[in-house]
DNA sequence: AGGAAAACCTGCGTGC
DNA sequence: TGCACGCAGGTTTTCC
């Protein structure tokens, strides 16, 4: 389920329960995610307390005294707090058993996600080392994006989805942010005018912030189980609306393919 | 070195 | 009903 807003929604949904909690045990039913889940995870985490739960890009970082548990939800992953009575379902690959009897349960049908361990002594993980700035941080501004885009001839949609440029902009929000800033997704990144880049930065921040706010309205569901919150509540302007009327001008929304991913836009509003 | 495509998986909807 | 096909919110790896 994840783009950045979904990951942040997950983090907020479980943070209060997980932070400060002691891990009683870890149950691994299937190790084969994106990379193998460390076999030693139960021994590594048993008896240890989660000091804090943070998000970097689309990664969730569980900090322990002796290292960090790095979790990515891939395309189809979810992380929920459930009671011990809840039956294990298909694709429930990993359980973190908490001291209060509840369980932090990782489900991922497609297994594109990962759960890795990075010892504190080893420094930051390689996966996190080369990521671009957080889109909602001050570091992501027009000056920075201008510099990044100027060196790229690829389509602007591909550029803003590149995690070296800025993290957390996935396929849905890339189309949405380009719609909001009235920029055609196939424009060469280095062809954008300064005012367009300013608009794009504002649009990316607003789109993600709105999505997080929308996700927040259903956060409770994570705790009590049931349902996949947030995501589907979002009203999109472009994404998934092929041939439907543009909400601004009525022109049918176009669908094209860029880098083997679907792109949606209004050929009238976006130039 | 930059950019495009393949690769990793399962599930679901569509069309024959 | 069954089956083949294409597509899905990601990102690393491989191949020009």
mmCIF file of C-alpha atoms (C1' of nucleotides) in Angstrom:
data_model
loop_
_atom_site.group_PDB
_atom_site.id
_atom_site.type_symbol
_atom_site.label_atom_id
_atom_site.label_comp_id
_atom_site.label_asym_id
_atom_site.label_seq_id
_atom_site.Cartn_x
_atom_site.Cartn_y
_atom_site.Cartn_z
ATOM 1 C CA UNK A 1 0.000 0.000 0.000
ATOM 2 C CA UNK A 2 2.726 2.447 0.313
ATOM 3 C CA UNK A 3 3.750 5.718 -0.975
ATOM 4 C CA UNK A 4 5.120 8.126 1.572
ATOM 5 C CA UNK A 5 1.726 9.153 3.020
ATOM 6 C CA UNK A 6 0.733 5.539 3.592
ATOM 7 C CA UNK A 7 4.030 4.774 5.310
ATOM 8 C CA UNK A 8 3.711 7.876 7.476
ATOM 9 C CA UNK A 9 0.129 6.933 8.283
ATOM 10 C CA UNK A 10 1.328 3.508 9.342
ATOM 11 C CA UNK A 11 4.050 5.033 11.487
ATOM 12 C CA UNK A 12 1.615 7.331 13.262
ATOM 13 C CA UNK A 13 -0.846 4.508 13.733
ATOM 14 C CA UNK A 14 1.549 2.248 15.573
ATOM 15 C CA UNK A 15 4.041 4.686 17.116
ATOM 16 C CA UNK A 16 2.337 5.086 20.488
ATOM 17 C CA UNK A 17 2.010 1.354 20.974
ATOM 18 C CA UNK A 18 5.434 0.395 19.769
ATOM 19 C CA UNK A 19 7.571 3.163 21.227
ATOM 20 C CA UNK A 20 9.046 2.048 24.538
ATOM 21 C CA UNK A 21 7.619 -1.445 24.170
ATOM 22 C CA UNK A 22 9.751 -4.490 24.829
ATOM 23 C CA UNK A 23 9.918 -7.207 22.193
ATOM 24 C CA UNK A 24 8.944 -10.484 23.805
ATOM 25 C CA UNK A 25 9.770 -12.569 20.768
ATOM 26 C CA UNK A 26 9.788 -12.611 16.977
ATOM 27 C CA UNK A 27 7.979 -15.184 14.867
ATOM 28 C CA UNK A 28 9.153 -15.594 11.291
ATOM 29 C CA UNK A 29 6.895 -17.659 9.045
ATOM 30 C CA UNK A 30 8.468 -16.687 5.750
ATOM 31 C CA UNK A 31 11.933 -15.220 5.404
ATOM 32 C CA UNK A 32 11.875 -14.642 1.664
ATOM 33 C CA UNK A 33 11.050 -10.984 1.209
ATOM 34 C CA UNK A 34 12.974 -8.631 -1.099
ATOM 35 C CA UNK A 35 16.056 -9.800 0.761
ATOM 36 C CA UNK A 36 16.070 -12.666 3.266
ATOM 37 C CA UNK A 37 14.880 -11.671 6.714
ATOM 38 C CA UNK A 38 17.821 -12.250 9.107
ATOM 39 C CA UNK A 39 17.471 -15.645 10.697
ATOM 40 C CA UNK A 40 18.855 -14.241 13.938
ATOM 41 C CA UNK A 41 16.142 -11.581 14.291
ATOM 42 C CA UNK A 42 14.445 -13.287 17.267
ATOM 43 C CA UNK A 43 17.709 -13.481 19.211
ATOM 44 C CA UNK A 44 18.592 -9.932 18.216
ATOM 45 C CA UNK A 45 15.321 -8.395 19.366
ATOM 46 C CA UNK A 46 14.168 -10.564 22.260
ATOM 47 C CA UNK A 47 13.997 -8.515 25.446
ATOM 48 C CA UNK A 48 14.965 -5.291 23.689
ATOM 49 C CA UNK A 49 12.999 -2.057 23.826
ATOM 50 C CA UNK A 50 11.994 0.069 20.853
ATOM 51 C CA UNK A 51 13.449 3.485 21.602
ATOM 52 C CA UNK A 52 11.805 5.305 18.742
ATOM 53 C CA UNK A 53 9.994 4.738 15.464
ATOM 54 C CA UNK A 54 10.911 7.003 12.583
ATOM 55 C CA UNK A 55 10.332 7.198 8.858
ATOM 56 C CA UNK A 56 12.941 7.970 6.225
ATOM 57 C CA UNK A 57 11.609 8.020 2.662
ATOM 58 C CA UNK A 58 9.364 4.938 2.569
ATOM 59 C CA UNK A 59 11.378 3.070 5.182
ATOM 60 C CA UNK A 60 10.230 2.615 8.757
ATOM 61 C CA UNK A 61 13.110 2.647 11.218
ATOM 62 C CA UNK A 62 12.731 0.978 14.612
ATOM 63 C CA UNK A 63 15.608 2.163 16.748
ATOM 64 C CA UNK A 64 16.957 -0.140 19.453
ATOM 65 C CA UNK A 65 19.929 0.408 21.712
ATOM 66 C CA UNK A 66 22.105 -1.900 19.641
ATOM 67 C CA UNK A 67 20.811 -1.229 16.133
ATOM 68 C CA UNK A 68 17.950 -0.454 13.789
ATOM 69 C CA UNK A 69 15.208 -2.604 12.344
ATOM 70 C CA UNK A 70 14.596 -1.368 8.801
ATOM 71 C CA UNK A 71 11.176 -2.127 7.333
ATOM 72 C CA UNK A 72 9.882 -1.408 3.840
ATOM 73 C CA UNK A 73 6.328 -2.239 2.805
ATOM 74 C CA UNK A 74 7.101 -2.698 -0.890
ATOM 75 C CA UNK A 75 4.032 -2.632 -3.112
ATOM 76 C CA UNK A 76 1.626 -4.598 -0.969
ATOM 77 C CA UNK A 77 2.954 -4.604 2.569
ATOM 78 C CA UNK A 78 1.197 -3.590 5.769
ATOM 79 C CA UNK A 79 2.114 -3.423 9.418
ATOM 80 C CA UNK A 80 -0.614 -3.587 12.002
ATOM 81 C CA UNK A 81 -1.070 -4.024 15.710
ATOM 82 C CA UNK A 82 -3.377 -6.935 16.391
ATOM 83 C CA UNK A 83 -4.434 -8.946 19.431
ATOM 84 C CA UNK A 84 -3.047 -12.408 20.034
ATOM 85 C CA UNK A 85 -6.496 -13.821 19.325
ATOM 86 C CA UNK A 86 -6.410 -12.738 15.720
ATOM 87 C CA UNK A 87 -5.917 -15.707 13.422
ATOM 88 C CA UNK A 88 -2.851 -15.751 11.227
ATOM 89 C CA UNK A 89 -3.767 -15.163 7.601
ATOM 90 C CA UNK A 90 -2.052 -15.929 4.366
ATOM 91 C CA UNK A 91 1.006 -13.717 3.790
ATOM 92 C CA UNK A 92 1.332 -12.775 7.475
ATOM 93 C CA UNK A 93 5.064 -13.337 7.315
ATOM 94 C CA UNK A 94 6.387 -11.888 10.555
ATOM 95 C CA UNK A 95 5.106 -11.146 14.072
ATOM 96 C CA UNK A 96 6.803 -8.968 16.643
ATOM 97 C CA UNK A 97 5.334 -10.045 19.981
ATOM 98 C CA UNK A 98 5.032 -7.119 22.379
ATOM 99 C CA UNK A 99 5.198 -7.358 26.146
ATOM 100 C CA UNK A 100 1.543 -6.363 26.606
ATOM 101 C CA UNK A 101 0.456 -9.398 24.576
ATOM 102 C CA UNK A 102 -0.329 -7.527 21.406
ATOM 103 C CA UNK A 103 1.396 -8.293 18.137
ATOM 104 C CA UNK A 104 2.904 -6.100 15.458
ATOM 105 C CA UNK A 105 2.098 -8.119 12.348
ATOM 106 C CA UNK A 106 3.775 -7.750 8.966
ATOM 107 C CA UNK A 107 1.789 -8.871 5.940
ATOM 108 C CA UNK A 108 3.054 -8.620 2.362
ATOM 109 C CA UNK A 109 1.465 -10.715 -0.395
ATOM 110 C CA UNK A 110 3.889 -9.741 -3.125
ATOM 111 C CA UNK A 111 6.941 -9.817 -0.857
ATOM 112 C CA UNK A 112 8.567 -6.774 -2.429
ATOM 113 C CA UNK A 113 9.089 -5.333 1.032
ATOM 114 C CA UNK A 114 11.945 -6.024 3.385
ATOM 115 C CA UNK A 115 12.864 -6.375 7.053
ATOM 116 C CA UNK A 116 16.546 -5.883 7.733
ATOM 117 C CA UNK A 117 18.778 -5.405 10.741
ATOM 118 C CA UNK A 118 21.483 -2.779 10.884
ATOM 119 C CA UNK A 119 23.781 -2.924 13.935
ATOM 120 C CA UNK A 120 24.379 0.454 15.572
ATOM 121 C CA UNK A 121 28.113 0.000 15.205
ATOM 122 C CA UNK A 122 27.810 -0.325 11.425
ATOM 123 C CA UNK A 123 26.524 3.222 10.881
ATOM 124 C CA UNK A 124 23.684 4.116 8.514
ATOM 125 C CA UNK A 125 22.500 1.386 6.166
ATOM 126 C CA UNK A 126 23.580 1.479 2.553
ATOM 127 C CA UNK A 127 19.936 1.626 1.429
ATOM 128 C CA UNK A 128 19.470 4.909 3.260
ATOM 129 C CA UNK A 129 22.787 6.475 2.351
ATOM 130 C CA UNK A 130 21.996 7.889 -1.077
ATOM 131 C CA UNK A 131 18.428 9.068 -0.642
ATOM 132 C CA UNK A 132 17.362 12.550 -1.659
ATOM 133 C CA UNK A 133 15.758 15.007 0.778
ATOM 134 C CA UNK A 134 12.399 14.507 2.457
ATOM 135 C CA UNK A 135 9.754 16.266 0.339
ATOM 136 C CA UNK A 136 8.168 17.935 3.366
ATOM 137 C CA UNK A 137 11.444 19.272 4.703
ATOM 138 C CA UNK A 138 12.881 22.739 4.062
ATOM 139 C CA UNK A 139 15.801 21.118 2.247
ATOM 140 C CA UNK A 140 13.424 20.347 -0.601
ATOM 141 C CA UNK A 141 12.907 23.749 -2.180
ATOM 142 C CA UNK A 142 12.851 25.302 -5.638
ATOM 143 C CA UNK A 143 16.544 26.072 -5.608
ATOM 144 C CA UNK A 144 17.431 22.486 -4.864
ATOM 145 C CA UNK A 145 14.961 20.971 -7.338
ATOM 146 C CA UNK A 146 16.043 23.399 -10.023
ATOM 147 C CA UNK A 147 19.622 22.232 -9.622
ATOM 148 C CA UNK A 148 18.595 18.564 -9.807
ATOM 149 C CA UNK A 149 16.284 18.918 -12.817
ATOM 150 C CA UNK A 150 18.747 21.010 -14.787
ATOM 151 C CA UNK A 151 21.020 17.995 -15.105
ATOM 152 C CA UNK A 152 18.365 15.634 -16.402
ATOM 153 C CA UNK A 153 16.982 15.211 -19.864
ATOM 154 C CA UNK A 154 14.469 12.570 -18.832
ATOM 155 C CA UNK A 155 10.756 13.207 -18.444
ATOM 156 C CA UNK A 156 9.900 15.280 -15.397
ATOM 157 C CA UNK A 157 7.607 12.571 -14.023
ATOM 158 C CA UNK A 158 10.458 10.074 -14.007
ATOM 159 C CA UNK A 159 12.736 12.654 -12.409
ATOM 160 C CA UNK A 160 10.482 13.399 -9.439
ATOM 161 C CA UNK A 161 10.012 9.672 -8.848
ATOM 162 C CA UNK A 162 13.786 9.174 -8.655
ATOM 163 C CA UNK A 163 14.584 8.713 -4.969
ATOM 164 C CA UNK A 164 17.948 10.423 -5.463
ATOM 165 C CA UNK A 165 16.116 13.619 -6.432
ATOM 166 C CA UNK A 166 13.447 13.532 -3.750
ATOM 167 C CA UNK A 167 12.126 10.615 -1.735
ATOM 168 C CA UNK A 168 8.576 9.453 -1.258
ATOM 169 C CA UNK A 169 6.958 10.508 -4.536
ATOM 170 C CA UNK A 170 5.461 7.328 -5.938
ATOM 171 C CA UNK A 171 3.400 6.668 -9.013
ATOM 172 C CA UNK A 172 0.106 8.041 -7.728
ATOM 173 C CA UNK A 173 1.391 11.270 -6.235
ATOM 174 C CA UNK A 174 3.711 11.943 -9.162
ATOM 175 C CA UNK A 175 0.685 12.175 -11.464
ATOM 176 C CA UNK A 176 -1.257 14.139 -8.866
ATOM 177 C CA UNK A 177 1.507 16.657 -8.189
ATOM 178 C CA UNK A 178 2.046 17.271 -11.909
ATOM 179 C CA UNK A 179 -1.661 17.853 -12.359
ATOM 180 C CA UNK A 180 -1.695 20.350 -9.504
ATOM 181 C CA UNK A 181 1.220 22.238 -10.970
ATOM 182 C CA UNK A 182 -0.242 22.092 -14.501
ATOM 183 C CA UNK A 183 2.915 20.501 -15.905
ATOM 184 C CA UNK A 184 2.809 17.863 -18.642
ATOM 185 C CA UNK A 185 4.447 14.641 -17.372
ATOM 186 C CA UNK A 186 6.475 14.149 -20.551
ATOM 187 C CA UNK A 187 8.210 17.519 -20.369
ATOM 188 C CA UNK A 188 11.993 17.161 -20.227
ATOM 189 C CA UNK A 189 13.093 17.792 -16.637
ATOM 190 C CA UNK A 190 15.605 20.397 -17.733
ATOM 191 C CA UNK A 191 13.029 22.325 -19.744
ATOM 192 C CA UNK A 192 11.031 23.572 -16.777
ATOM 193 C CA UNK A 193 10.959 27.288 -16.112
ATOM 194 C CA UNK A 194 11.730 28.561 -12.641
ATOM 195 C CA UNK A 195 8.119 29.429 -11.903
ATOM 196 C CA UNK A 196 7.086 25.924 -12.945
ATOM 197 C CA UNK A 197 9.634 24.407 -10.601
ATOM 198 C CA UNK A 198 8.327 26.580 -7.786
ATOM 199 C CA UNK A 199 4.806 25.387 -8.566
ATOM 200 C CA UNK A 200 5.959 21.778 -8.683
ATOM 201 C CA UNK A 201 7.654 21.963 -5.287
ATOM 202 C CA UNK A 202 4.539 23.499 -3.766
ATOM 203 C CA UNK A 203 2.365 20.860 -5.457
ATOM 204 C CA UNK A 204 4.466 17.925 -4.247
ATOM 205 C CA UNK A 205 4.415 19.190 -0.674
ATOM 206 C CA UNK A 206 0.693 19.945 -0.739
ATOM 207 C CA UNK A 207 -0.250 16.653 -2.372
ATOM 208 C CA UNK A 208 1.690 14.600 0.157
ATOM 209 C CA UNK A 209 0.559 16.679 3.119
ATOM 210 C CA UNK A 210 -3.091 16.366 2.064
ATOM 211 C CA UNK A 211 -2.736 12.611 1.657
ATOM 212 C CA UNK A 212 -1.193 12.263 5.094
ATOM 213 C CA UNK A 213 -4.012 14.330 6.556
ATOM 214 C CA UNK A 214 -6.567 12.110 4.800
ATOM 215 C CA UNK A 215 -4.829 8.968 6.031
ATOM 216 C CA UNK A 216 -4.883 10.319 9.523
ATOM 217 C CA UNK A 217 -8.645 10.211 9.640
ATOM 218 C CA UNK A 218 -8.667 6.420 9.597
ATOM 219 C CA UNK A 219 -5.621 5.758 11.741
ATOM 220 C CA UNK A 220 -7.551 3.978 14.433
ATOM 221 C CA UNK A 221 -8.307 1.120 12.122
ATOM 222 C CA UNK A 222 -4.687 0.102 12.220
ATOM 223 C CA UNK A 223 -4.844 -0.550 15.919
ATOM 224 C CA UNK A 224 -8.130 -2.393 16.018
ATOM 225 C CA UNK A 225 -7.368 -4.280 12.817
ATOM 226 C CA UNK A 226 -9.781 -4.557 9.913
ATOM 227 C CA UNK A 227 -9.564 -2.682 6.695
ATOM 228 C CA UNK A 228 -6.812 -0.986 4.798
ATOM 229 C CA UNK A 229 -7.130 2.652 5.788
ATOM 230 C CA UNK A 230 -6.295 5.908 4.153
ATOM 231 C CA UNK A 231 -5.409 5.157 0.659
ATOM 232 C CA UNK A 232 -8.712 4.622 -1.050
ATOM 233 C CA UNK A 233 -10.253 7.635 0.627
ATOM 234 C CA UNK A 234 -8.119 9.910 -1.433
ATOM 235 C CA UNK A 235 -9.855 11.735 -4.225
ATOM 236 C CA UNK A 236 -7.514 11.885 -7.186
ATOM 237 C CA UNK A 237 -7.489 14.459 -9.980
ATOM 238 C CA UNK A 238 -5.600 12.382 -12.503
ATOM 239 C CA UNK A 239 -4.466 8.999 -11.226
ATOM 240 C CA UNK A 240 -6.734 6.142 -12.271
ATOM 241 C CA UNK A 241 -9.208 8.472 -14.018
ATOM 242 C CA UNK A 242 -8.574 7.463 -17.641
ATOM 243 C CA UNK A 243 -11.283 8.847 -19.954
ATOM 244 C CA UNK A 244 -13.113 10.430 -17.022
ATOM 245 C CA UNK A 245 -13.758 14.163 -17.134
ATOM 246 C CA UNK A 246 -11.014 16.395 -15.777
ATOM 247 C CA UNK A 247 -12.304 17.940 -12.553
ATOM 248 C CA UNK A 248 -11.111 21.336 -13.750
ATOM 249 C CA UNK A 249 -11.987 21.523 -17.433
ATOM 250 C CA UNK A 250 -13.970 18.420 -18.349
ATOM 251 C CA UNK A 251 -11.492 17.090 -20.912
ATOM 252 C CA UNK A 252 -11.122 13.287 -20.725
ATOM 253 C CA UNK A 253 -8.047 12.318 -18.688
ATOM 254 C CA UNK A 254 -5.274 10.772 -20.780
ATOM 255 C CA UNK A 255 -3.283 7.676 -19.885
ATOM 256 C CA UNK A 256 0.188 6.953 -21.192
ATOM 257 C CA UNK A 257 3.075 4.736 -20.152
ATOM 258 C CA UNK A 258 6.369 6.071 -18.859
ATOM 259 C CA UNK A 259 9.131 3.785 -17.668
ATOM 260 C CA UNK A 260 6.690 0.856 -17.612
ATOM 261 C CA UNK A 261 4.361 2.726 -15.250
ATOM 262 C CA UNK A 262 0.995 4.264 -16.002
ATOM 263 C CA UNK A 263 0.851 8.059 -16.103
ATOM 264 C CA UNK A 264 -2.387 10.058 -15.994
ATOM 265 C CA UNK A 265 -2.816 13.695 -16.977
ATOM 266 C CA UNK A 266 -5.094 16.273 -18.545
ATOM 267 C CA UNK A 267 -3.794 17.294 -21.938
ATOM 268 C CA UNK A 268 -5.753 20.544 -21.693
ATOM 269 C CA UNK A 269 -4.673 21.671 -18.214
ATOM 270 C CA UNK A 270 -1.096 20.385 -18.257
ATOM 271 C CA UNK A 271 1.349 21.890 -20.692
ATOM 272 C "C1'" DA B 1 27.771 7.440 -16.503
ATOM 273 C "C1'" DG B 2 22.881 8.017 -17.615
ATOM 274 C "C1'" DG B 3 18.853 5.961 -18.931
ATOM 275 C "C1'" DA B 4 15.853 2.107 -20.169
ATOM 276 C "C1'" DA B 5 14.428 -2.441 -19.155
ATOM 277 C "C1'" DA B 6 14.338 -6.673 -16.380
ATOM 278 C "C1'" DA B 7 13.883 -8.637 -12.175
ATOM 279 C "C1'" DC B 8 11.675 -9.889 -7.815
ATOM 280 C "C1'" DC B 9 6.190 -11.823 -6.313
ATOM 281 C "C1'" DT B 10 0.917 -12.665 -5.736
ATOM 282 C "C1'" DG B 11 -3.746 -11.381 -6.713
ATOM 283 C "C1'" DC B 12 -7.319 -9.634 -9.353
ATOM 284 C "C1'" DG B 13 -10.020 -8.170 -13.320
ATOM 285 C "C1'" DT B 14 -10.886 -8.937 -18.239
ATOM 286 C "C1'" DG B 15 -11.678 -11.238 -22.325
ATOM 287 C "C1'" DC B 16 -11.897 -15.395 -24.985
ATOM 288 C "C1'" DT C 1 -15.964 -22.208 -15.336
ATOM 289 C "C1'" DG C 2 -11.308 -22.097 -16.791
ATOM 290 C "C1'" DC C 3 -7.344 -20.127 -18.487
ATOM 291 C "C1'" DA C 4 -4.139 -16.782 -20.420
ATOM 292 C "C1'" DC C 5 -2.904 -12.206 -20.098
ATOM 293 C "C1'" DG C 6 -2.007 -7.759 -18.331
ATOM 294 C "C1'" DC C 7 -1.750 -4.813 -14.656
ATOM 295 C "C1'" DA C 8 -0.936 -3.161 -9.660
ATOM 296 C "C1'" DG C 9 0.934 1.879 -4.703
ATOM 297 C "C1'" DG C 10 8.555 -0.028 -5.345
ATOM 298 C "C1'" DT C 11 13.278 -0.135 -6.103
ATOM 299 C "C1'" DT C 12 17.534 -2.767 -7.002
ATOM 300 C "C1'" DT C 13 20.093 -4.854 -10.542
ATOM 301 C "C1'" DT C 14 21.308 -5.558 -15.162
ATOM 302 C "C1'" DC C 15 21.952 -4.179 -19.685
ATOM 303 C "C1'" DC C 16 22.893 -1.028 -23.374
#
